[in-house]
């Protein structure tokens, strides 16, 4: 077993300072596309060696690996169906055997369907929970044990959602899974704190990724209504907007942050009603 208690040598990247991840190994699930691919690229850019997990044969895994390696980084693609709950401990052990101990786990993989509460089937509910909740717990469980065994002050970062903090119609199963990972993260923080391992979530607002491509919606009308609900200028966020939050939680800069969530939603959860739109226009009282 490698002894990872010695702090990694970061002398080569002084500009990255306390956000530098040189010498750290990060596992990112659901890394073949969307937010996971962007987070993997961001972590690699900060110096981490990446283990990118996604469905077997996911074409995006090769593209991601090529991009990271072309930029001088390291990426190991691993094909695995995260719905195989019983196989998750074996996946963690395979990663340890092939790549070595893990410093950072990013539980990003997730799935969503938009359907009325009475359309949700038992099979559909179970499938979603296997990916969004069971995989988060059982992968974290094994990798946390490995971190403890290797003496690593590790980081577990789970991609939750603003839907884990406030519900949205048509997503009962998704909301429930994200609410569950919020409390699961607090539980992990409480039990792993004595081992210097932190556990946190990021809770993004709606991002442009393929996850909602199949949602049965009047898309243009919904997008207009949605855009109007975002307080921060510039409209909807992108996966890139989540990279800073993950780097904070993954790096030395975030060493004392645990058991909490970082909401990355442009202020949507901060504003319960679109009242501003119905008020007289803003007038600046400061004269330059
Ligand atoms: N896009 C958004 O608006 C948004 C907002 C808040 C939170 N999130 C969360 O961000 C995370 C990433 O979502 P995204 O928007 O990038 O979606 P996405 O559909 O673009 O990507 C999800 C990735 O997870 C992988 N994945 C799904 N099931 C898997 C399985 N059984 N085994 C292995 N890999 C599997 C997919 O293959 C895909 O590469 C999810 O947890 C999602 O809930 C997304």
Short mmCIF file of C-alpha atoms and ligand atoms in Angstrom, two decimals:
data_model
loop_
_atom_site.label_atom_id
_atom_site.label_comp_id
_atom_site.label_asym_id
_atom_site.label_seq_id
_atom_site.Cartn_x
_atom_site.Cartn_y
_atom_site.Cartn_z
CA UNK A 1 0.00 0.00 0.00
CA UNK A 2 1.29 3.48 -0.84
CA UNK A 3 1.81 5.74 2.14
CA UNK A 4 0.05 8.98 1.14
CA UNK A 5 0.53 10.79 4.45
CA UNK A 6 3.34 12.92 2.99
CA UNK A 7 1.91 16.08 1.37
CA UNK A 8 2.30 15.97 -2.42
CA UNK A 9 5.08 18.08 -3.96
CA UNK A 10 3.35 21.14 -5.43
CA UNK A 11 6.47 23.16 -6.11
CA UNK A 12 5.81 22.94 -9.86
CA UNK A 13 2.50 24.90 -9.74
CA UNK A 14 2.99 27.80 -7.33
CA UNK A 15 0.39 29.88 -9.22
CA UNK A 16 -2.39 27.43 -8.30
CA UNK A 17 -1.60 27.90 -4.59
CA UNK A 18 -4.11 26.36 -2.25
CA UNK A 19 -6.30 25.17 -5.15
CA UNK A 20 -3.50 23.06 -6.63
CA UNK A 21 -4.32 19.35 -6.98
CA UNK A 22 -0.95 18.14 -8.24
CA UNK A 23 -0.29 14.65 -6.90
CA UNK A 24 -3.96 13.96 -6.14
CA UNK A 25 -6.08 11.27 -7.79
CA UNK A 26 -9.73 12.07 -8.52
CA UNK A 27 -12.49 9.62 -9.48
CA UNK A 28 -15.32 11.31 -11.40
CA UNK A 29 -18.46 9.30 -12.15
CA UNK A 30 -20.64 10.09 -15.15
CA UNK A 31 -17.61 11.70 -16.78
CA UNK A 32 -18.41 10.85 -20.40
CA UNK A 33 -20.49 13.97 -21.05
CA UNK A 34 -22.24 16.95 -19.52
CA UNK A 35 -21.22 18.22 -16.10
CA UNK A 36 -19.01 15.21 -15.29
CA UNK A 37 -16.78 15.72 -18.34
CA UNK A 38 -16.38 19.42 -17.51
CA UNK A 39 -15.56 18.67 -13.86
CA UNK A 40 -13.01 16.05 -14.89
CA UNK A 41 -11.33 18.54 -17.23
CA UNK A 42 -11.30 21.20 -14.49
CA UNK A 43 -9.80 18.84 -11.92
CA UNK A 44 -7.17 17.68 -14.44
CA UNK A 45 -6.31 21.30 -15.24
CA UNK A 46 -5.75 21.85 -11.50
CA UNK A 47 -3.23 18.97 -11.56
CA UNK A 48 -5.26 15.90 -10.51
CA UNK A 49 -4.89 12.52 -12.20
CA UNK A 50 -8.37 11.47 -13.28
CA UNK A 51 -10.19 8.14 -13.17
CA UNK A 52 -13.24 8.69 -15.38
CA UNK A 53 -16.15 6.29 -14.81
CA UNK A 54 -19.19 5.94 -17.06
CA UNK A 55 -21.32 3.28 -18.75
CA UNK A 56 -19.25 0.62 -20.56
CA UNK A 57 -18.56 1.80 -24.11
CA UNK A 58 -19.68 5.40 -23.51
CA UNK A 59 -17.93 7.15 -26.43
CA UNK A 60 -17.33 10.32 -24.40
CA UNK A 61 -14.87 8.48 -22.15
CA UNK A 62 -12.35 8.16 -24.99
CA UNK A 63 -12.83 11.79 -26.05
CA UNK A 64 -12.31 12.97 -22.47
CA UNK A 65 -9.20 10.83 -22.00
CA UNK A 66 -7.72 12.14 -25.26
CA UNK A 67 -8.42 15.76 -24.29
CA UNK A 68 -6.87 15.44 -20.84
CA UNK A 69 -3.82 13.57 -22.14
CA UNK A 70 -3.33 16.04 -25.02
CA UNK A 71 -3.13 18.79 -22.39
CA UNK A 72 -0.41 16.84 -20.53
CA UNK A 73 -2.68 15.36 -17.85
CA UNK A 74 -3.54 11.80 -16.90
CA UNK A 75 -6.91 10.10 -17.35
CA UNK A 76 -7.88 6.46 -16.95
CA UNK A 77 -11.29 5.54 -18.41
CA UNK A 78 -13.32 2.89 -16.59
CA UNK A 79 -16.53 1.42 -18.02
CA UNK A 80 -19.04 0.45 -15.33
CA UNK A 81 -22.83 0.49 -14.94
CA UNK A 82 -23.42 2.28 -11.64
CA UNK A 83 -26.87 0.68 -11.38
CA UNK A 84 -24.99 -2.51 -10.45
CA UNK A 85 -25.08 -1.75 -6.73
CA UNK A 86 -23.57 -5.08 -5.71
CA UNK A 87 -20.58 -4.44 -7.96
CA UNK A 88 -19.62 -1.01 -6.54
CA UNK A 89 -17.16 -2.27 -3.92
CA UNK A 90 -15.46 -4.29 -6.65
CA UNK A 91 -15.29 -1.18 -8.86
CA UNK A 92 -13.55 0.74 -6.05
CA UNK A 93 -11.12 -2.12 -5.52
CA UNK A 94 -10.41 -2.32 -9.26
CA UNK A 95 -9.61 1.40 -9.30
CA UNK A 96 -7.31 1.07 -6.28
CA UNK A 97 -5.55 -1.92 -7.89
CA UNK A 98 -5.06 -0.25 -11.26
CA UNK A 99 -4.47 3.38 -10.33
CA UNK A 100 -3.71 3.51 -6.61
CA UNK A 101 -5.53 5.17 -3.73
CA UNK A 102 -8.10 7.87 -4.38
CA UNK A 103 -7.87 11.36 -2.84
CA UNK A 104 -11.04 12.86 -4.32
CA UNK A 105 -14.33 11.16 -5.22
CA UNK A 106 -16.80 13.15 -7.30
CA UNK A 107 -20.17 11.36 -7.34
CA UNK A 108 -21.55 13.11 -10.41
CA UNK A 109 -23.43 10.46 -12.41
CA UNK A 110 -27.17 10.93 -12.34
CA UNK A 111 -30.33 10.44 -14.30
CA UNK A 112 -33.70 12.20 -14.46
CA UNK A 113 -37.12 11.71 -16.03
CA UNK A 114 -39.95 14.21 -16.17
CA UNK A 115 -43.27 12.52 -15.40
CA UNK A 116 -46.37 13.09 -13.29
CA UNK A 117 -46.29 11.42 -9.87
CA UNK A 118 -48.83 8.79 -10.97
CA UNK A 119 -46.76 7.78 -14.02
CA UNK A 120 -43.75 6.70 -11.95
CA UNK A 121 -43.43 2.90 -11.92
CA UNK A 122 -41.75 0.78 -9.27
CA UNK A 123 -39.09 -0.26 -11.79
CA UNK A 124 -38.47 3.36 -12.87
CA UNK A 125 -38.25 4.56 -9.26
CA UNK A 126 -35.77 1.79 -8.35
CA UNK A 127 -33.60 2.39 -11.42
CA UNK A 128 -33.31 6.11 -10.67
CA UNK A 129 -32.55 5.49 -7.00
CA UNK A 130 -29.89 2.92 -7.88
CA UNK A 131 -27.99 5.51 -9.90
CA UNK A 132 -28.71 8.75 -8.02
CA UNK A 133 -28.60 7.45 -4.45
CA UNK A 134 -27.41 3.84 -3.99
CA UNK A 135 -24.30 4.31 -6.15
CA UNK A 136 -23.41 7.49 -4.26
CA UNK A 137 -23.56 5.70 -0.93
CA UNK A 138 -21.92 2.39 -1.78
CA UNK A 139 -19.10 3.89 -3.84
CA UNK A 140 -18.44 6.48 -1.13
CA UNK A 141 -18.54 3.73 1.50
CA UNK A 142 -15.78 1.67 -0.12
CA UNK A 143 -13.62 4.58 -1.25
CA UNK A 144 -13.85 6.19 2.20
CA UNK A 145 -12.62 2.92 3.72
CA UNK A 146 -9.72 2.92 1.27
CA UNK A 147 -8.91 6.55 2.18
CA UNK A 148 -8.87 5.64 5.87
CA UNK A 149 -6.66 2.60 5.18
CA UNK A 150 -4.21 4.74 3.19
CA UNK A 151 -4.23 7.64 5.68
CA UNK A 152 -5.60 10.03 3.07
CA UNK A 153 -7.35 13.26 4.11
CA UNK A 154 -9.81 12.62 1.29
CA UNK A 155 -12.66 14.57 -0.25
CA UNK A 156 -16.09 13.24 -1.20
CA UNK A 157 -18.05 15.63 -3.38
CA UNK A 158 -21.52 14.67 -4.56
CA UNK A 159 -23.41 16.47 -7.28
CA UNK A 160 -26.81 17.05 -5.78
CA UNK A 161 -29.13 19.70 -7.24
CA UNK A 162 -31.19 22.68 -6.20
CA UNK A 163 -33.95 20.01 -6.38
CA UNK A 164 -32.35 18.41 -3.32
CA UNK A 165 -33.21 21.58 -1.39
CA UNK A 166 -36.53 22.59 -2.98
CA UNK A 167 -38.91 20.43 -5.03
CA UNK A 168 -40.07 20.87 -8.60
CA UNK A 169 -43.17 19.36 -10.22
CA UNK A 170 -42.75 16.32 -12.45
CA UNK A 171 -39.60 15.13 -10.67
CA UNK A 172 -40.80 13.40 -7.47
CA UNK A 173 -38.24 10.57 -7.73
CA UNK A 174 -35.40 12.89 -8.76
CA UNK A 175 -36.18 15.40 -5.97
CA UNK A 176 -36.31 12.56 -3.41
CA UNK A 177 -32.96 11.14 -4.57
CA UNK A 178 -31.24 14.53 -4.38
CA UNK A 179 -32.77 15.34 -0.97
CA UNK A 180 -31.48 11.98 0.23
CA UNK A 181 -27.91 12.63 -0.92
CA UNK A 182 -27.97 15.91 1.00
CA UNK A 183 -28.62 14.14 4.31
CA UNK A 184 -26.39 11.23 3.37
CA UNK A 185 -23.58 13.74 2.89
CA UNK A 186 -24.11 15.14 6.37
CA UNK A 187 -23.99 11.58 7.74
CA UNK A 188 -20.72 10.89 5.92
CA UNK A 189 -19.27 14.19 7.15
CA UNK A 190 -20.10 13.25 10.74
CA UNK A 191 -18.56 9.77 10.51
CA UNK A 192 -15.58 10.60 8.33
CA UNK A 193 -14.58 13.85 10.06
CA UNK A 194 -12.41 12.05 12.64
CA UNK A 195 -10.46 10.58 9.69
CA UNK A 196 -9.89 14.06 8.17
CA UNK A 197 -12.15 13.21 5.22
CA UNK A 198 -14.69 15.82 4.16
CA UNK A 199 -18.06 15.21 2.47
CA UNK A 200 -20.01 17.95 0.72
CA UNK A 201 -22.36 18.48 -2.19
CA UNK A 202 -22.66 21.02 -4.91
CA UNK A 203 -26.27 21.89 -5.75
CA UNK A 204 -26.41 23.24 -9.29
CA UNK A 205 -29.36 24.99 -10.86
CA UNK A 206 -30.42 24.07 -14.37
CA UNK A 207 -27.44 23.66 -16.70
CA UNK A 208 -27.31 23.07 -20.43
CA UNK A 209 -26.49 19.33 -20.62
CA UNK A 210 -28.24 16.40 -22.33
CA UNK A 211 -29.93 15.24 -19.08
CA UNK A 212 -33.24 16.95 -19.89
CA UNK A 213 -33.22 16.38 -23.67
CA UNK A 214 -36.07 13.85 -23.47
CA UNK A 215 -38.26 15.81 -21.06
CA UNK A 216 -41.79 16.11 -22.51
CA UNK A 217 -42.10 19.92 -22.28
CA UNK A 218 -43.11 22.93 -24.32
CA UNK A 219 -39.40 23.71 -24.45
CA UNK A 220 -39.28 27.27 -25.85
CA UNK A 221 -42.03 28.49 -23.47
CA UNK A 222 -40.42 26.71 -20.52
CA UNK A 223 -36.97 28.12 -21.33
CA UNK A 224 -38.38 31.67 -21.44
CA UNK A 225 -40.17 31.21 -18.09
CA UNK A 226 -37.05 29.66 -16.58
CA UNK A 227 -34.75 32.41 -17.80
CA UNK A 228 -37.01 34.96 -16.08
CA UNK A 229 -36.62 33.15 -12.73
CA UNK A 230 -32.82 33.53 -12.56
CA UNK A 231 -31.79 36.62 -10.55
CA UNK A 232 -28.19 36.73 -11.75
CA UNK A 233 -27.58 38.57 -15.01
CA UNK A 234 -26.58 36.38 -17.93
CA UNK A 235 -29.31 33.74 -17.73
CA UNK A 236 -28.82 29.99 -17.28
CA UNK A 237 -25.52 28.60 -16.06
CA UNK A 238 -23.21 26.13 -17.77
CA UNK A 239 -21.24 23.16 -16.42
CA UNK A 240 -18.17 25.42 -16.42
CA UNK A 241 -19.83 27.53 -13.70
CA UNK A 242 -19.63 24.56 -11.31
CA UNK A 243 -15.89 23.91 -11.65
CA UNK A 244 -14.79 26.54 -9.09
CA UNK A 245 -17.08 25.12 -6.40
CA UNK A 246 -15.67 21.62 -6.93
CA UNK A 247 -12.06 22.86 -6.90
CA UNK A 248 -12.72 24.65 -3.61
CA UNK A 249 -14.15 21.50 -2.00
CA UNK A 250 -11.44 19.25 -3.49
CA UNK A 251 -8.39 21.32 -2.58
CA UNK A 252 -6.55 22.54 0.51
CA UNK A 253 -8.64 25.72 0.28
CA UNK A 254 -11.68 23.71 1.41
CA UNK A 255 -10.07 21.61 4.12
CA UNK A 256 -12.38 22.89 6.89
CA UNK A 257 -15.61 22.73 4.87
CA UNK A 258 -17.64 19.59 5.51
CA UNK A 259 -21.24 18.44 5.74
CA UNK A 260 -22.63 21.24 3.66
CA UNK A 261 -23.75 22.19 0.16
CA UNK A 262 -22.60 24.86 -2.24
CA UNK A 263 -25.55 26.10 -4.27
CA UNK A 264 -24.51 27.10 -7.79
CA UNK A 265 -27.80 28.32 -9.27
CA UNK A 266 -27.53 32.01 -10.13
CA UNK A 267 -29.70 32.87 -7.12
CA UNK A 268 -32.83 30.88 -8.02
CA UNK A 269 -33.26 29.38 -4.54
CA UNK A 270 -32.66 32.79 -2.96
CA UNK A 271 -35.70 34.33 -4.61
CA UNK A 272 -39.01 32.63 -3.84
CA UNK A 273 -41.21 34.75 -6.17
CA UNK A 274 -40.41 36.84 -9.28
CA UNK A 275 -41.61 40.00 -7.49
CA UNK A 276 -38.91 42.25 -8.95
CA UNK A 277 -40.48 41.95 -12.41
CA UNK A 278 -43.70 43.51 -11.12
CA UNK A 279 -42.12 46.44 -9.28
CA UNK A 280 -41.38 49.88 -10.75
CA UNK A 281 -38.06 49.85 -12.62
CA UNK A 282 -34.88 50.19 -10.57
CA UNK A 283 -33.51 53.74 -10.42
CA UNK A 284 -30.00 54.44 -9.22
CA UNK A 285 -29.84 57.12 -6.51
CA UNK A 286 -26.07 57.58 -6.76
CA UNK A 287 -24.95 60.34 -9.12
CA UNK A 288 -21.39 59.90 -10.41
N1 LIG B 1 -27.99 19.48 -16.02
C1 LIG B 1 -28.64 20.03 -15.00
O1 LIG B 1 -29.48 20.92 -15.17
C2 LIG B 1 -28.35 19.56 -13.59
C3 LIG B 1 -28.78 20.37 -12.53
C4 LIG B 1 -28.54 19.96 -11.23
C5 LIG B 1 -27.88 18.77 -11.00
N2 LIG B 1 -27.48 18.00 -12.05
C6 LIG B 1 -26.78 16.75 -11.75
O2 LIG B 1 -25.54 16.76 -12.40
C7 LIG B 1 -25.12 15.42 -12.60
C8 LIG B 1 -24.65 15.26 -14.04
O3 LIG B 1 -25.75 15.45 -14.88
P1 LIG B 1 -25.65 16.04 -16.36
O4 LIG B 1 -26.58 17.17 -16.42
O5 LIG B 1 -24.25 16.21 -16.76
O6 LIG B 1 -26.36 14.83 -17.13
P2 LIG B 1 -25.89 13.98 -18.40
O7 LIG B 1 -27.04 13.09 -18.72
O8 LIG B 1 -25.39 14.88 -19.46
O9 LIG B 1 -24.67 13.13 -17.84
C9 LIG B 1 -24.85 12.10 -16.90
C10 LIG B 1 -23.72 11.12 -17.07
O10 LIG B 1 -23.91 10.09 -16.09
C11 LIG B 1 -23.76 8.85 -16.77
N3 LIG B 1 -24.55 7.81 -16.14
C12 LIG B 1 -25.90 7.81 -15.95
N4 LIG B 1 -26.28 6.62 -15.48
C13 LIG B 1 -25.17 5.85 -15.38
C14 LIG B 1 -24.92 4.52 -14.97
N5 LIG B 1 -25.93 3.69 -14.61
N6 LIG B 1 -23.66 4.05 -14.98
C15 LIG B 1 -22.63 4.84 -15.38
N7 LIG B 1 -22.80 6.12 -15.78
C16 LIG B 1 -24.06 6.61 -15.79
C17 LIG B 1 -24.26 9.09 -18.18
O11 LIG B 1 -23.81 8.09 -19.10
C18 LIG B 1 -23.73 10.47 -18.47
O12 LIG B 1 -22.42 10.45 -19.01
C19 LIG B 1 -26.31 14.54 -12.23
O13 LIG B 1 -26.15 14.02 -10.95
C20 LIG B 1 -27.47 15.50 -12.27
O14 LIG B 1 -28.53 15.10 -11.45
C21 LIG B 1 -27.70 18.37 -13.34
#
